[in-house]
Short mmCIF file of C-alpha atoms and ligand atoms in Angstrom, two decimals:
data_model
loop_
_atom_site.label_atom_id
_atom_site.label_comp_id
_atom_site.label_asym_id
_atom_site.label_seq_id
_atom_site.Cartn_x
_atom_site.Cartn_y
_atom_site.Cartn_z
CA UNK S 97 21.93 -4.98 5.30
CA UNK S 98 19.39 -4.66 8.19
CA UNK S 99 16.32 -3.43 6.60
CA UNK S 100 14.46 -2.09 9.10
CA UNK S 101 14.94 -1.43 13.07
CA UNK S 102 11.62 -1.41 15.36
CA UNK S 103 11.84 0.54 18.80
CA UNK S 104 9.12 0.24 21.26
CA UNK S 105 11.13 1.86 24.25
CA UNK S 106 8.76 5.29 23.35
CA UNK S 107 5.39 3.10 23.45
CA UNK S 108 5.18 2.98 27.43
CA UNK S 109 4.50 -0.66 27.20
CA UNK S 110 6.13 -3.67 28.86
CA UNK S 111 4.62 -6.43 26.71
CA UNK S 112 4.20 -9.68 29.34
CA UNK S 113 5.55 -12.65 28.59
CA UNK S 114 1.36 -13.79 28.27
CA UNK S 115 1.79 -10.97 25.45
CA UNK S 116 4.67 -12.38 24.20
CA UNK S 117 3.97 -15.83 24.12
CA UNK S 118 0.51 -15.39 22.65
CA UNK S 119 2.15 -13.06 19.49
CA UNK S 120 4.56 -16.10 19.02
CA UNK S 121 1.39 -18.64 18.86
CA UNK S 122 0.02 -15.95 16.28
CA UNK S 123 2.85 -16.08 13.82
CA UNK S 124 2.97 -20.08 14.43
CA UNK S 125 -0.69 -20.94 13.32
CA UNK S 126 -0.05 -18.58 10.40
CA UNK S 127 2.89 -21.15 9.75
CA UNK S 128 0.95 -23.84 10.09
CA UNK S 129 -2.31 -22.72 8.48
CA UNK S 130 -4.73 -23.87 11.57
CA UNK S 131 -6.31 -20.52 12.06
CA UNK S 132 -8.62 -18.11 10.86
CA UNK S 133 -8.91 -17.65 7.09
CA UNK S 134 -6.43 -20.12 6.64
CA UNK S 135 -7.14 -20.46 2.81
CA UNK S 136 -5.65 -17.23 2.17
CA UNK S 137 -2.46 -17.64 3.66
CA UNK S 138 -0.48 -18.26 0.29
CA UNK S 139 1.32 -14.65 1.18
CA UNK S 140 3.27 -16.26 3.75
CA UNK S 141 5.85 -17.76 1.72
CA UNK S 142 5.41 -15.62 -1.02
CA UNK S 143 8.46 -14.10 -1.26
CA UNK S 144 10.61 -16.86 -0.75
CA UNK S 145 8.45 -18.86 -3.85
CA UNK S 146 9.32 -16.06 -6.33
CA UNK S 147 12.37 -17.45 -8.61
CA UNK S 148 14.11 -15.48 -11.34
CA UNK S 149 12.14 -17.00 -14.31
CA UNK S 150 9.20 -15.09 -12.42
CA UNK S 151 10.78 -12.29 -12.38
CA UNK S 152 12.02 -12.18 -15.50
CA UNK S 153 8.48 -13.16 -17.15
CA UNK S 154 7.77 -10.07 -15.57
CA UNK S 155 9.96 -7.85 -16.30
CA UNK S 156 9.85 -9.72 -20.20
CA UNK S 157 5.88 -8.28 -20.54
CA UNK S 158 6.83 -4.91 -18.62
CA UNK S 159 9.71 -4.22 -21.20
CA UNK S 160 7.05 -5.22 -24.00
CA UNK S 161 4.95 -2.94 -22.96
CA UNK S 162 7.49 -0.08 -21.87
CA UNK S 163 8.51 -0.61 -26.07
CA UNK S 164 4.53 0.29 -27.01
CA UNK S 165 3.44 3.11 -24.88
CA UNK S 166 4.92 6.01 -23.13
CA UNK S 167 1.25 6.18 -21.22
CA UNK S 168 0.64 3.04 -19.19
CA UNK S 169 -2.89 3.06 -17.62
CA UNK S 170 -2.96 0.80 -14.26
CA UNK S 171 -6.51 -0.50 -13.57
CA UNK S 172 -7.83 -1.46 -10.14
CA UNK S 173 -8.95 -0.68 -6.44
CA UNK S 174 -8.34 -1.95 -3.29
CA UNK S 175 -5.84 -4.44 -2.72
CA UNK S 176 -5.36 -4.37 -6.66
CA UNK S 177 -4.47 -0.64 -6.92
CA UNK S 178 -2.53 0.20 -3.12
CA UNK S 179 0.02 -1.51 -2.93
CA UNK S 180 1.53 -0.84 -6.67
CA UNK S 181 0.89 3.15 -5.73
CA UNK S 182 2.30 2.93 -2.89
CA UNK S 183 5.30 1.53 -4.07
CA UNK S 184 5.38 3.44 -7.31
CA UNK S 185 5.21 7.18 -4.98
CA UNK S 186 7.66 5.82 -2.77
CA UNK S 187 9.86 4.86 -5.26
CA UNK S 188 9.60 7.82 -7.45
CA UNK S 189 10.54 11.27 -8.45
CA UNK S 190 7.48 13.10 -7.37
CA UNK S 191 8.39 15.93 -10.16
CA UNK S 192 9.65 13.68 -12.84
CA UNK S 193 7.08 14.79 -15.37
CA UNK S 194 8.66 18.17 -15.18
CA UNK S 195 11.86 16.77 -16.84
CA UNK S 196 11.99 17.55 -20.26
CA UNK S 197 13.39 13.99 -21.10
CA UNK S 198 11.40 10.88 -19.80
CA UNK S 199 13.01 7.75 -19.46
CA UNK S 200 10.74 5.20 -18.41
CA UNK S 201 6.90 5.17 -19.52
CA UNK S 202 4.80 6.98 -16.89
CA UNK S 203 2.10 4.69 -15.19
CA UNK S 204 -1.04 6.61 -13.75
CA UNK S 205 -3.52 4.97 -12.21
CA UNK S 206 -7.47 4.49 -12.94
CA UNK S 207 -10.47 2.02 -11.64
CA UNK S 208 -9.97 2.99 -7.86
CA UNK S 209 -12.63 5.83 -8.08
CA UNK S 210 -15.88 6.42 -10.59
CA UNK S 211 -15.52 9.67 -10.91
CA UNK S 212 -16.56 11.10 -14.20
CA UNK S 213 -13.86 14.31 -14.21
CA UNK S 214 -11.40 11.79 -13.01
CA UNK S 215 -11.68 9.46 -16.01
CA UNK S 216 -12.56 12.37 -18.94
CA UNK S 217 -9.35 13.76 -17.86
CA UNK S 218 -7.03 11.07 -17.89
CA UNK S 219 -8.70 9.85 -21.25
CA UNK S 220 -7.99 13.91 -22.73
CA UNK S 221 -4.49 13.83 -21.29
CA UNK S 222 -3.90 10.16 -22.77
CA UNK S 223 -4.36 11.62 -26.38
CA UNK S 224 -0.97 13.05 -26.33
CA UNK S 225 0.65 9.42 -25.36
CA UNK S 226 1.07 6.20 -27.23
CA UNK S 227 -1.33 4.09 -24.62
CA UNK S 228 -0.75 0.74 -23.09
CA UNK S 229 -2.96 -0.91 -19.86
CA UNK S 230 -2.26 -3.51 -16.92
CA UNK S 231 -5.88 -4.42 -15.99
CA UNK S 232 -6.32 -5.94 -12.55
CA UNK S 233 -9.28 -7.39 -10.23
CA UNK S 234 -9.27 -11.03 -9.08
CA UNK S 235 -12.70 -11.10 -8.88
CA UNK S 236 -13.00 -10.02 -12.72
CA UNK S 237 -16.40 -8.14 -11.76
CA UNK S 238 -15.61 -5.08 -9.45
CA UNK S 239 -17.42 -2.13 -10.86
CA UNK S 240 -14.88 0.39 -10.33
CA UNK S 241 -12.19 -1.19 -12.61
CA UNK S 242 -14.43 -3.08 -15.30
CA UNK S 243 -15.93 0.63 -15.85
CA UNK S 244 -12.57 2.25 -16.33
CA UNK S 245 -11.47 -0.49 -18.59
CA UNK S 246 -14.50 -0.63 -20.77
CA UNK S 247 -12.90 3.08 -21.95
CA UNK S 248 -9.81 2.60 -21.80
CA UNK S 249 -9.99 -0.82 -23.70
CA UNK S 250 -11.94 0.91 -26.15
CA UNK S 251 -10.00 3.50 -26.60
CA UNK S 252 -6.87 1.38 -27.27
CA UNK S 253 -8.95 -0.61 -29.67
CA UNK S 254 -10.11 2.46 -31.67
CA UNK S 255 -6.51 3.77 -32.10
CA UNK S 256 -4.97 0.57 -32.86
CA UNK S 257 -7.29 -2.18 -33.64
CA UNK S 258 -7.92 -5.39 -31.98
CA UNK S 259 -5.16 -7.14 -32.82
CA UNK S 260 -3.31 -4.72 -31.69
CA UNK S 261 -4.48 -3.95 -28.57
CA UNK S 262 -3.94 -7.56 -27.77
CA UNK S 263 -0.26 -6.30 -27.68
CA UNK S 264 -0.89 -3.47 -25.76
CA UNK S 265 -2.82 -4.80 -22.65
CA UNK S 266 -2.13 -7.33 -20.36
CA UNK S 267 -4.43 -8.59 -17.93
CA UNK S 268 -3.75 -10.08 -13.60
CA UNK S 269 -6.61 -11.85 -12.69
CA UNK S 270 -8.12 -15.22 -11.65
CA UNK S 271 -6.00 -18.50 -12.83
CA UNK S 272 -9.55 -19.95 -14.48
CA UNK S 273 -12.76 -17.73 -13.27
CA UNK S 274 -14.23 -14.25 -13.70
CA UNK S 275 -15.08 -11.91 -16.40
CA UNK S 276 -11.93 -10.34 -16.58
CA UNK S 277 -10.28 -14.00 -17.12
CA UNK S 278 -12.42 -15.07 -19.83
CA UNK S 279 -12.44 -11.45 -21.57
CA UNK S 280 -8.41 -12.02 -21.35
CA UNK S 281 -8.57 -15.56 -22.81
CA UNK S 282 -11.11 -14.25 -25.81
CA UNK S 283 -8.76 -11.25 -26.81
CA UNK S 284 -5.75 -12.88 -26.31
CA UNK S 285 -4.33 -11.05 -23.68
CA UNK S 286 -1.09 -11.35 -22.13
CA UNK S 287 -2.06 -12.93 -18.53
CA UNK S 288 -0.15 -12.79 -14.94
CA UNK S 289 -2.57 -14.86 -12.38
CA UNK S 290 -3.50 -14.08 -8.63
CA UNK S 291 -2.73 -16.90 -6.75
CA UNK S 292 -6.00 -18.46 -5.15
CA UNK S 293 -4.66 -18.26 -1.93
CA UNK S 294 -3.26 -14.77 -1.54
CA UNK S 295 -5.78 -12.24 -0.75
CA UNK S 296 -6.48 -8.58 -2.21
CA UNK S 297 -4.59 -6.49 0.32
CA UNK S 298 -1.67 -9.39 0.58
CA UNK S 299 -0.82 -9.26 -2.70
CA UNK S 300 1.37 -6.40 -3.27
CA UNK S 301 4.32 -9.45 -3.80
CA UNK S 302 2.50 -10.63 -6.93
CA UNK S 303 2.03 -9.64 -10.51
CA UNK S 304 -0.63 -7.27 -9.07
CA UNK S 305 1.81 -5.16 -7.77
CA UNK S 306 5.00 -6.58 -9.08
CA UNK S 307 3.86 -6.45 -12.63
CA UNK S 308 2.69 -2.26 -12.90
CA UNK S 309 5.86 -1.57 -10.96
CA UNK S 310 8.57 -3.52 -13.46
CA UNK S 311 6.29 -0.72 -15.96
CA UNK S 312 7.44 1.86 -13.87
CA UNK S 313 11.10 1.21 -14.00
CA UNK S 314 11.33 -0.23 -10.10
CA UNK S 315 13.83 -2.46 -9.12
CA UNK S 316 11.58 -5.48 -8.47
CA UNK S 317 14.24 -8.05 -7.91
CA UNK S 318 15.15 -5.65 -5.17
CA UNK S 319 11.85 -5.69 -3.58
CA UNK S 320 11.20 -8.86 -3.24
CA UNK S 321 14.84 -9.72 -2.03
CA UNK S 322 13.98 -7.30 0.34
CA UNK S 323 10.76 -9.14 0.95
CA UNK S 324 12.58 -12.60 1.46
CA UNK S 325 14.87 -11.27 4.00
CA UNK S 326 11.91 -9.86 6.13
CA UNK S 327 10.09 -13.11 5.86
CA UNK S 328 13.57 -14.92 7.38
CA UNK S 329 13.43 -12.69 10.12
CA UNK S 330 9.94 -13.35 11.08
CA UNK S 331 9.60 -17.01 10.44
CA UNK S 332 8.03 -19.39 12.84
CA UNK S 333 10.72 -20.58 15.50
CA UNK S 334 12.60 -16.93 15.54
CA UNK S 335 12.37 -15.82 18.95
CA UNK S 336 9.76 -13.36 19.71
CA UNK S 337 12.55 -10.13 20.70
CA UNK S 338 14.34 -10.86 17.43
CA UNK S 339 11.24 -10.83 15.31
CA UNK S 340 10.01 -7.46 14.72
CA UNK S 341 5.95 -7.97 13.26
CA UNK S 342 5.60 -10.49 16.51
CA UNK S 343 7.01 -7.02 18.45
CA UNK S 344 4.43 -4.66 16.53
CA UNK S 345 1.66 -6.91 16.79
CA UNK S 346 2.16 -7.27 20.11
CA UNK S 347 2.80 -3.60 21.24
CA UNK S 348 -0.19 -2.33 19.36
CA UNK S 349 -2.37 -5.40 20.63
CA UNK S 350 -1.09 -4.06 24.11
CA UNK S 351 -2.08 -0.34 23.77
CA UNK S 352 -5.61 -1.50 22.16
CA UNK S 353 -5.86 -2.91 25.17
CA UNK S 354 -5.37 0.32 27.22
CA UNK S 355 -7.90 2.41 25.74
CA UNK S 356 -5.94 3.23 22.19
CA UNK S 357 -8.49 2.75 19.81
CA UNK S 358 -6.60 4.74 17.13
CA UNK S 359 -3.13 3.71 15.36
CA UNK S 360 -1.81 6.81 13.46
CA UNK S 361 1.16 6.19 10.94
CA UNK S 362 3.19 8.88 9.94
CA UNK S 363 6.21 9.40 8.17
CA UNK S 364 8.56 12.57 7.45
CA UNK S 365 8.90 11.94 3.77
CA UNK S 366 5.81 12.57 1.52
CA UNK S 367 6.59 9.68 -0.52
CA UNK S 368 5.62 7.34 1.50
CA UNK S 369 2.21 9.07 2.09
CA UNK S 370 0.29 5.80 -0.29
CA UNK S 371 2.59 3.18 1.88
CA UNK S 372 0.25 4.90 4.85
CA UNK S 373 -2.30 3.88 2.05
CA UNK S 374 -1.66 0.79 1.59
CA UNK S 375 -1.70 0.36 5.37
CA UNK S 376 -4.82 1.09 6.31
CA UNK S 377 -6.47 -1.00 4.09
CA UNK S 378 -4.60 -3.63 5.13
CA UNK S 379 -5.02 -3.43 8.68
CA UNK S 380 -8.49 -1.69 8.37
CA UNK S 381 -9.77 -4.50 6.30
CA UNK S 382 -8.03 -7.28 8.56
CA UNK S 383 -9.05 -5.83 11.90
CA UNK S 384 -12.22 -3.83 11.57
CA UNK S 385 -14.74 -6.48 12.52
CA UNK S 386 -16.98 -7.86 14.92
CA UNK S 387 -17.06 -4.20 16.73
CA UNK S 388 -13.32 -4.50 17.32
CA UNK S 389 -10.49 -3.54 15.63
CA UNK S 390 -7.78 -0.63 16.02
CA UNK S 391 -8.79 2.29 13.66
CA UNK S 392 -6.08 2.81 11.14
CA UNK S 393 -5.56 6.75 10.61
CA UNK S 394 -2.17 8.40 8.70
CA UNK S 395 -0.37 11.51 8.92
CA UNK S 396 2.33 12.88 6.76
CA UNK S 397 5.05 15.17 8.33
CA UNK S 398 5.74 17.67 9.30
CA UNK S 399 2.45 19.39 6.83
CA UNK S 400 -0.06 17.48 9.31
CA UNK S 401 1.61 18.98 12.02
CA UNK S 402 0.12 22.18 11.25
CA UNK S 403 -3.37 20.44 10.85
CA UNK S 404 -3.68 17.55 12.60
CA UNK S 405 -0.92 18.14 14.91
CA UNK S 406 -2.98 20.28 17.45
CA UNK S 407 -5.50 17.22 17.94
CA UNK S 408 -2.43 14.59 18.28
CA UNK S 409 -1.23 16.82 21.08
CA UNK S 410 -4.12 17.59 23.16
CA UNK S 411 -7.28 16.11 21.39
CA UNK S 412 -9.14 13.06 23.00
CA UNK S 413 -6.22 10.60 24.45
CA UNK S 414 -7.35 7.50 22.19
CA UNK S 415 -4.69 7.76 19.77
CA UNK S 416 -0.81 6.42 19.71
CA UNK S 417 1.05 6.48 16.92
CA UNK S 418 3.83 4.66 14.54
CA UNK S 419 6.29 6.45 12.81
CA UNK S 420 7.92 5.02 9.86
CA UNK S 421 11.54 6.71 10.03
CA UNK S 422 14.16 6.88 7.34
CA UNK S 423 17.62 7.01 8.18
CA UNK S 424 19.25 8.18 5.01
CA UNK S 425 18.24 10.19 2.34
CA UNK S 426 18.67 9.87 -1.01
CA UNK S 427 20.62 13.67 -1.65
CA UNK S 428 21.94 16.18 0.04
CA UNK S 429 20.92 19.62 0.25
CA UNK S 430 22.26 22.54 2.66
CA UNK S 431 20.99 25.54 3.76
CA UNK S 432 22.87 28.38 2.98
CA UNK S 433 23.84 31.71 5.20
CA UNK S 434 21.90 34.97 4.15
CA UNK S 435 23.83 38.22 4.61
CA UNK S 436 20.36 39.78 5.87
CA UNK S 437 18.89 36.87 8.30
CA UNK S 438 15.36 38.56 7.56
CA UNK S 439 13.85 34.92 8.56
CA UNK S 440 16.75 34.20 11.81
CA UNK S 441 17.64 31.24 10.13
CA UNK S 442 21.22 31.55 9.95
CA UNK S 443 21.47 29.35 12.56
CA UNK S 444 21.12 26.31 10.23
CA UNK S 445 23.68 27.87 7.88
CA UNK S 446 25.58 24.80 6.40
CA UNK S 447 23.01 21.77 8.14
CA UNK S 448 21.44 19.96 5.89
CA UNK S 449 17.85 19.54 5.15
CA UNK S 450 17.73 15.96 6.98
CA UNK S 451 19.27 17.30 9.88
CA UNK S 452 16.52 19.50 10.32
CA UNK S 453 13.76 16.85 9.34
CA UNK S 454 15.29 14.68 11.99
CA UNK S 455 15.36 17.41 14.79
CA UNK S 456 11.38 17.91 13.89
CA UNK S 457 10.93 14.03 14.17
CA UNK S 458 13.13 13.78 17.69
CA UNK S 459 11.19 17.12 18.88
CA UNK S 460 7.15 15.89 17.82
CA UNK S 461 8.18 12.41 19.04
CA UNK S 462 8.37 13.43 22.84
CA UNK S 463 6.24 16.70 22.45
CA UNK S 464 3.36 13.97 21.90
CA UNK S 465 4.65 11.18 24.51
CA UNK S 466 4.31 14.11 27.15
CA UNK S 467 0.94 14.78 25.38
CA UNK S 468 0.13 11.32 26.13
CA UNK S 469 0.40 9.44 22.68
CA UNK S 470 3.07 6.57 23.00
CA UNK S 471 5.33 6.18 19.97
CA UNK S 472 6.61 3.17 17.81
CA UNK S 473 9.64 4.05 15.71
CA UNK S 474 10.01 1.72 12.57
CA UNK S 475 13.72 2.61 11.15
CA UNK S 476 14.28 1.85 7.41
CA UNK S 477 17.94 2.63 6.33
CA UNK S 478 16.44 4.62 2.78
CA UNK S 479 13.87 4.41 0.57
CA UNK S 480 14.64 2.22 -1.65
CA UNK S 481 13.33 -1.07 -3.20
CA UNK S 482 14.88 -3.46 -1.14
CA UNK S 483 13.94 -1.42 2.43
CA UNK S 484 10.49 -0.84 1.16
CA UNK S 485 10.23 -4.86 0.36
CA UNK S 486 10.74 -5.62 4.17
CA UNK S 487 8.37 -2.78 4.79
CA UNK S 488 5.67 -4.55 3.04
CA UNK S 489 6.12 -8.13 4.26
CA UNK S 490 6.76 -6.32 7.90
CA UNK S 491 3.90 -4.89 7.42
CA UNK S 492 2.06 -8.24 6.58
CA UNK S 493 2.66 -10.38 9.06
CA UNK S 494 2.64 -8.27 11.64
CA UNK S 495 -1.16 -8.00 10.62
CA UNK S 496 -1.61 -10.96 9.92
CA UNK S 497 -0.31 -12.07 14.25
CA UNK S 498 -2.58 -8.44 15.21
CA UNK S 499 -5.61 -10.03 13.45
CA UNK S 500 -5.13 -13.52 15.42
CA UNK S 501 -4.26 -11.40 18.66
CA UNK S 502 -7.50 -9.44 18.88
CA UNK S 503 -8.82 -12.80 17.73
CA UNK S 504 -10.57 -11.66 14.57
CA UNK S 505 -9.97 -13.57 10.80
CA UNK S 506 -7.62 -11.20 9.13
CA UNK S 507 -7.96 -12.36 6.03
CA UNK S 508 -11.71 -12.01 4.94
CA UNK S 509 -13.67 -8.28 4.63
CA UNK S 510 -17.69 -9.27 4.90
CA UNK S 511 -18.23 -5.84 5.45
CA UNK S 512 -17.42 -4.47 2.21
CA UNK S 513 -20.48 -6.06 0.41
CA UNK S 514 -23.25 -3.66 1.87
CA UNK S 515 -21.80 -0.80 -0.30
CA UNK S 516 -22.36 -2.80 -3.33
CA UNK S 517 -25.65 -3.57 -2.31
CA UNK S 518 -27.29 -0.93 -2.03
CA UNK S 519 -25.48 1.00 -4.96
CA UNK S 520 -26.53 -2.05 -7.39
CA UNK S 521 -29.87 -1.92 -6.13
CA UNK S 522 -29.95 1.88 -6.27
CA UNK S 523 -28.62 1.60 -10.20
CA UNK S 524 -31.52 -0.91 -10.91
CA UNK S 525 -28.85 -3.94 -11.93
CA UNK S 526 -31.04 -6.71 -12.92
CA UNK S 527 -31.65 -9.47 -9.83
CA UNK S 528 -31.61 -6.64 -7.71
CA UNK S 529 -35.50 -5.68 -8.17
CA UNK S 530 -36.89 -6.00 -4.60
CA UNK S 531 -34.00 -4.60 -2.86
CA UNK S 532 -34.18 -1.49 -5.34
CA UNK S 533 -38.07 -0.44 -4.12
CA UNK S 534 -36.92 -1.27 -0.85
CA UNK S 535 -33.64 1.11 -0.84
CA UNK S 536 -35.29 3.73 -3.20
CA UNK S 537 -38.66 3.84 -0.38
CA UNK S 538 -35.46 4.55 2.33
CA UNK S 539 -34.30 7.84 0.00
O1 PA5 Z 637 -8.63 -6.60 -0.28
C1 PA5 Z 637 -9.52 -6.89 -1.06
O2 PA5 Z 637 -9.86 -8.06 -1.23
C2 PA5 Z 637 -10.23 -5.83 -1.86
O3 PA5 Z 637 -9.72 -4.58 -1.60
C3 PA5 Z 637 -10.06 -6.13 -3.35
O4 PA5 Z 637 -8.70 -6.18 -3.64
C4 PA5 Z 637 -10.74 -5.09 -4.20
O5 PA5 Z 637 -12.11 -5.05 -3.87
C5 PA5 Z 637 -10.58 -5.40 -5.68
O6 PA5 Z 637 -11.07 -6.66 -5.97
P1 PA5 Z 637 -10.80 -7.34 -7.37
O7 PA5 Z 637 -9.34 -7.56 -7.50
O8 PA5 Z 637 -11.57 -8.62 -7.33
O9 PA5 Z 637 -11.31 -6.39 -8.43
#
């Protein structure tokens, strides 16, 4: 099965063969690990490394945990939370919890905010369940998660006791450092590790975001085999027109360079609104440096058109955009005649749904080329694990050739220390004394 289909004919570029070439010398040094950042390049290959005894340990501590708790809290941010939700929304019923009978455990998600009504709520609303956790953070020290899991862990410690919980939460973390590694190692916590060389936002393909989703019920076999095939068709020595992240890279590299500063990704279907997630941390994180760097924005349609679609049209001409477009859904639904045609929609009588989604895609599509917003069409055939598996490792190395392009390391994210900073120094965390009168003088 073709997984996915990229058309640049709507973008209004004709890449060079400067363009070309240069995308082709991108995707090479990521082969051969002489660029930028080159110590986090283990997501490369990842797919094709996974074997079934992976999966399988996998899916072993999911189903161990599916058996103890109909509640399954996933902790983590960033590149340790996105690319499990995105996966998990795309991949799911969004009104499943309105079925009567639940089949599979549900996993929500904590650690990616510090909100206080966030966490009392979930914590309330976690009474009612039997309670299991997936704790994640490479880095074993990011506030956002350890906070979560300091109640949560609690929590599951005061209902069940210690032993216990050791049966209830598994830990994805560091191979041998961090706090989150040795806490794991001292309660005897089932542990999945982050592979040194695969980065936060590249690491959707490991336990980080294989492990939550084989909690969920998702196909994960599926995914990656998805994965795999998308890292065959963009491996170092396929040509550049049969490779579609060299094509993407290249096209967006292209319009950057004509004045669109602004990548929009949209999609008809609402449950890919966290892939557009994922996305922008990924690029955003990648590209956003050294003043350059395309800004990643997201749309989901058509609800944005009535919002955000009045700007796309005639709003300052910076933007272009990339729709991810699904060829099939998963059910059918017709619209039906009405004998009184109050609304004058008997027109559709008998089309289905899709037909009408696809009209509204076809119709916005040149609405905003005439309004002066080129278009990138990224087909996949449905959404399903396998389709959104290539979308992921598409995704990747696409960004990972962009990043090279605009000549940038895509791989590191200096800029997402300052926050801490100042919010450690603003909490009074101890080592942090001078910078605390100094920030506090600024208030
Ligand atoms: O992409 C990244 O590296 C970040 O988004 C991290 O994933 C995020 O900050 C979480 O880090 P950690 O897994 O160390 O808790």
């Amino acid at each position: 099965m073709k997984t996915l289909k990229l058309d640049i004919s709507k973008s209004g570029i004709a890449l060079s063969d400067e363009m070309k070439a240069a995308a082709l010398e991108a995707n090479a040094l990521l082969h051969s690990g002489r660029g930028a950042g080159n110590d986090f390049l283990g997501w490369v290959h990842l797919p094709s490394s996974i074997d079934d005894k992976q999966i399988a340990a996998i899916e072993q501590a999911a189903a161990h945990l599916r058996e103890k708790a109909d509640l399954i809290v996933c902790i983590g941010i960033g590149g340790s939370y996105l690319g499990a939700k995105a996966v998990l929304e795309a991949m799911s019923d969004p009104f499943k919890l309105l079925h009567k009978r639940q089949d599979a455990p549900t996993v929500v998600f904590a650690g990616q905010n510090i909100s206080e009504d966030y966490i009392h709520e979930l914590m309330e609303a976690s009474k009612e369940h039997s309670l299991g956790a997936i704790v994640i953070s490479k880095s074993g020290t990011t506030t956002e998660p350890a906070i979560a899991f300091r109640l949560i862990k609690a929590e599951i410690e005061k209902r069940y006791g210690k032993a216990e919980a050791a049966q209830r939460i598994v830990a994805v973390t560091d191979r041998a450092r961090g706090a989150l590694k040795t806490l794991a190692t001292q309660e005897g916590y089932p542990t999945f590790v982050i592979p040194d060389d695969v980065g936060g936002r590249y690491s959707v393909l490991t336990p980080v975001g294989l492990l939550p989703l084989a909690a969920a019920g998702v196909d994960i076999a599926a995914l990656v085999h998805g994965a795999q095939a998308m890292e065959r068709a963009t491996a170092e020595g396929v040509s550049f027109d049969e490779n579609p992240a060299a094509v993407y890279a290249a096209t967006r590299n292209a319009l950057y360079k004509e004045g669109k500063k602004i990548e929009i990704l949209g999609s008809y279907e609402p449950k890919l609104q966290y892939v557009n997630e994922w996305w922008k941390q990924l690029y955003g994180e990648s590209e956003g440096k050294q003043g350059k760097g395309i800004f990643p924005a997201s749309v989901t349609l058509t609800a944005d058109l009535h919002s955000m679609g009045q700007y796309i049209q005639e709003g300052e001409r910076t933007l272009f955009e990339t729709i991810i477009s699904v060829a099939q859904p998963a059910h059918e639904v017709r619209i039906d005649a009405d004998d009184e045609n109050l609304d004058g929609l008997n027109f559709l009588a008998g089309k289905r749904i899709s037909e009408v989604n696809r009209m509204a895609e076809l119709g916005v599509q040149l609405a905003h080329i005439d309004g002066g917003v080129p278009n990138i069409r990224i087909e996949i055939p449905r959404i399903e694990a396998e389709a959104v598996g290539a979308l992921l490792y598409f995704f990747e190395k696409a960004c990972g050739i962009s990043g090279y392009l605009l000549g940038v390391n895509p791989f590191d994210q200096p800029g997402v220390e300052a926050y801490k900073k100042n919010m450690f120094a603003l909490l009074d965390k101890p080592g942090y004394e001078e910078a605390s009168k100094a920030i506090k003088a600024r208030l």
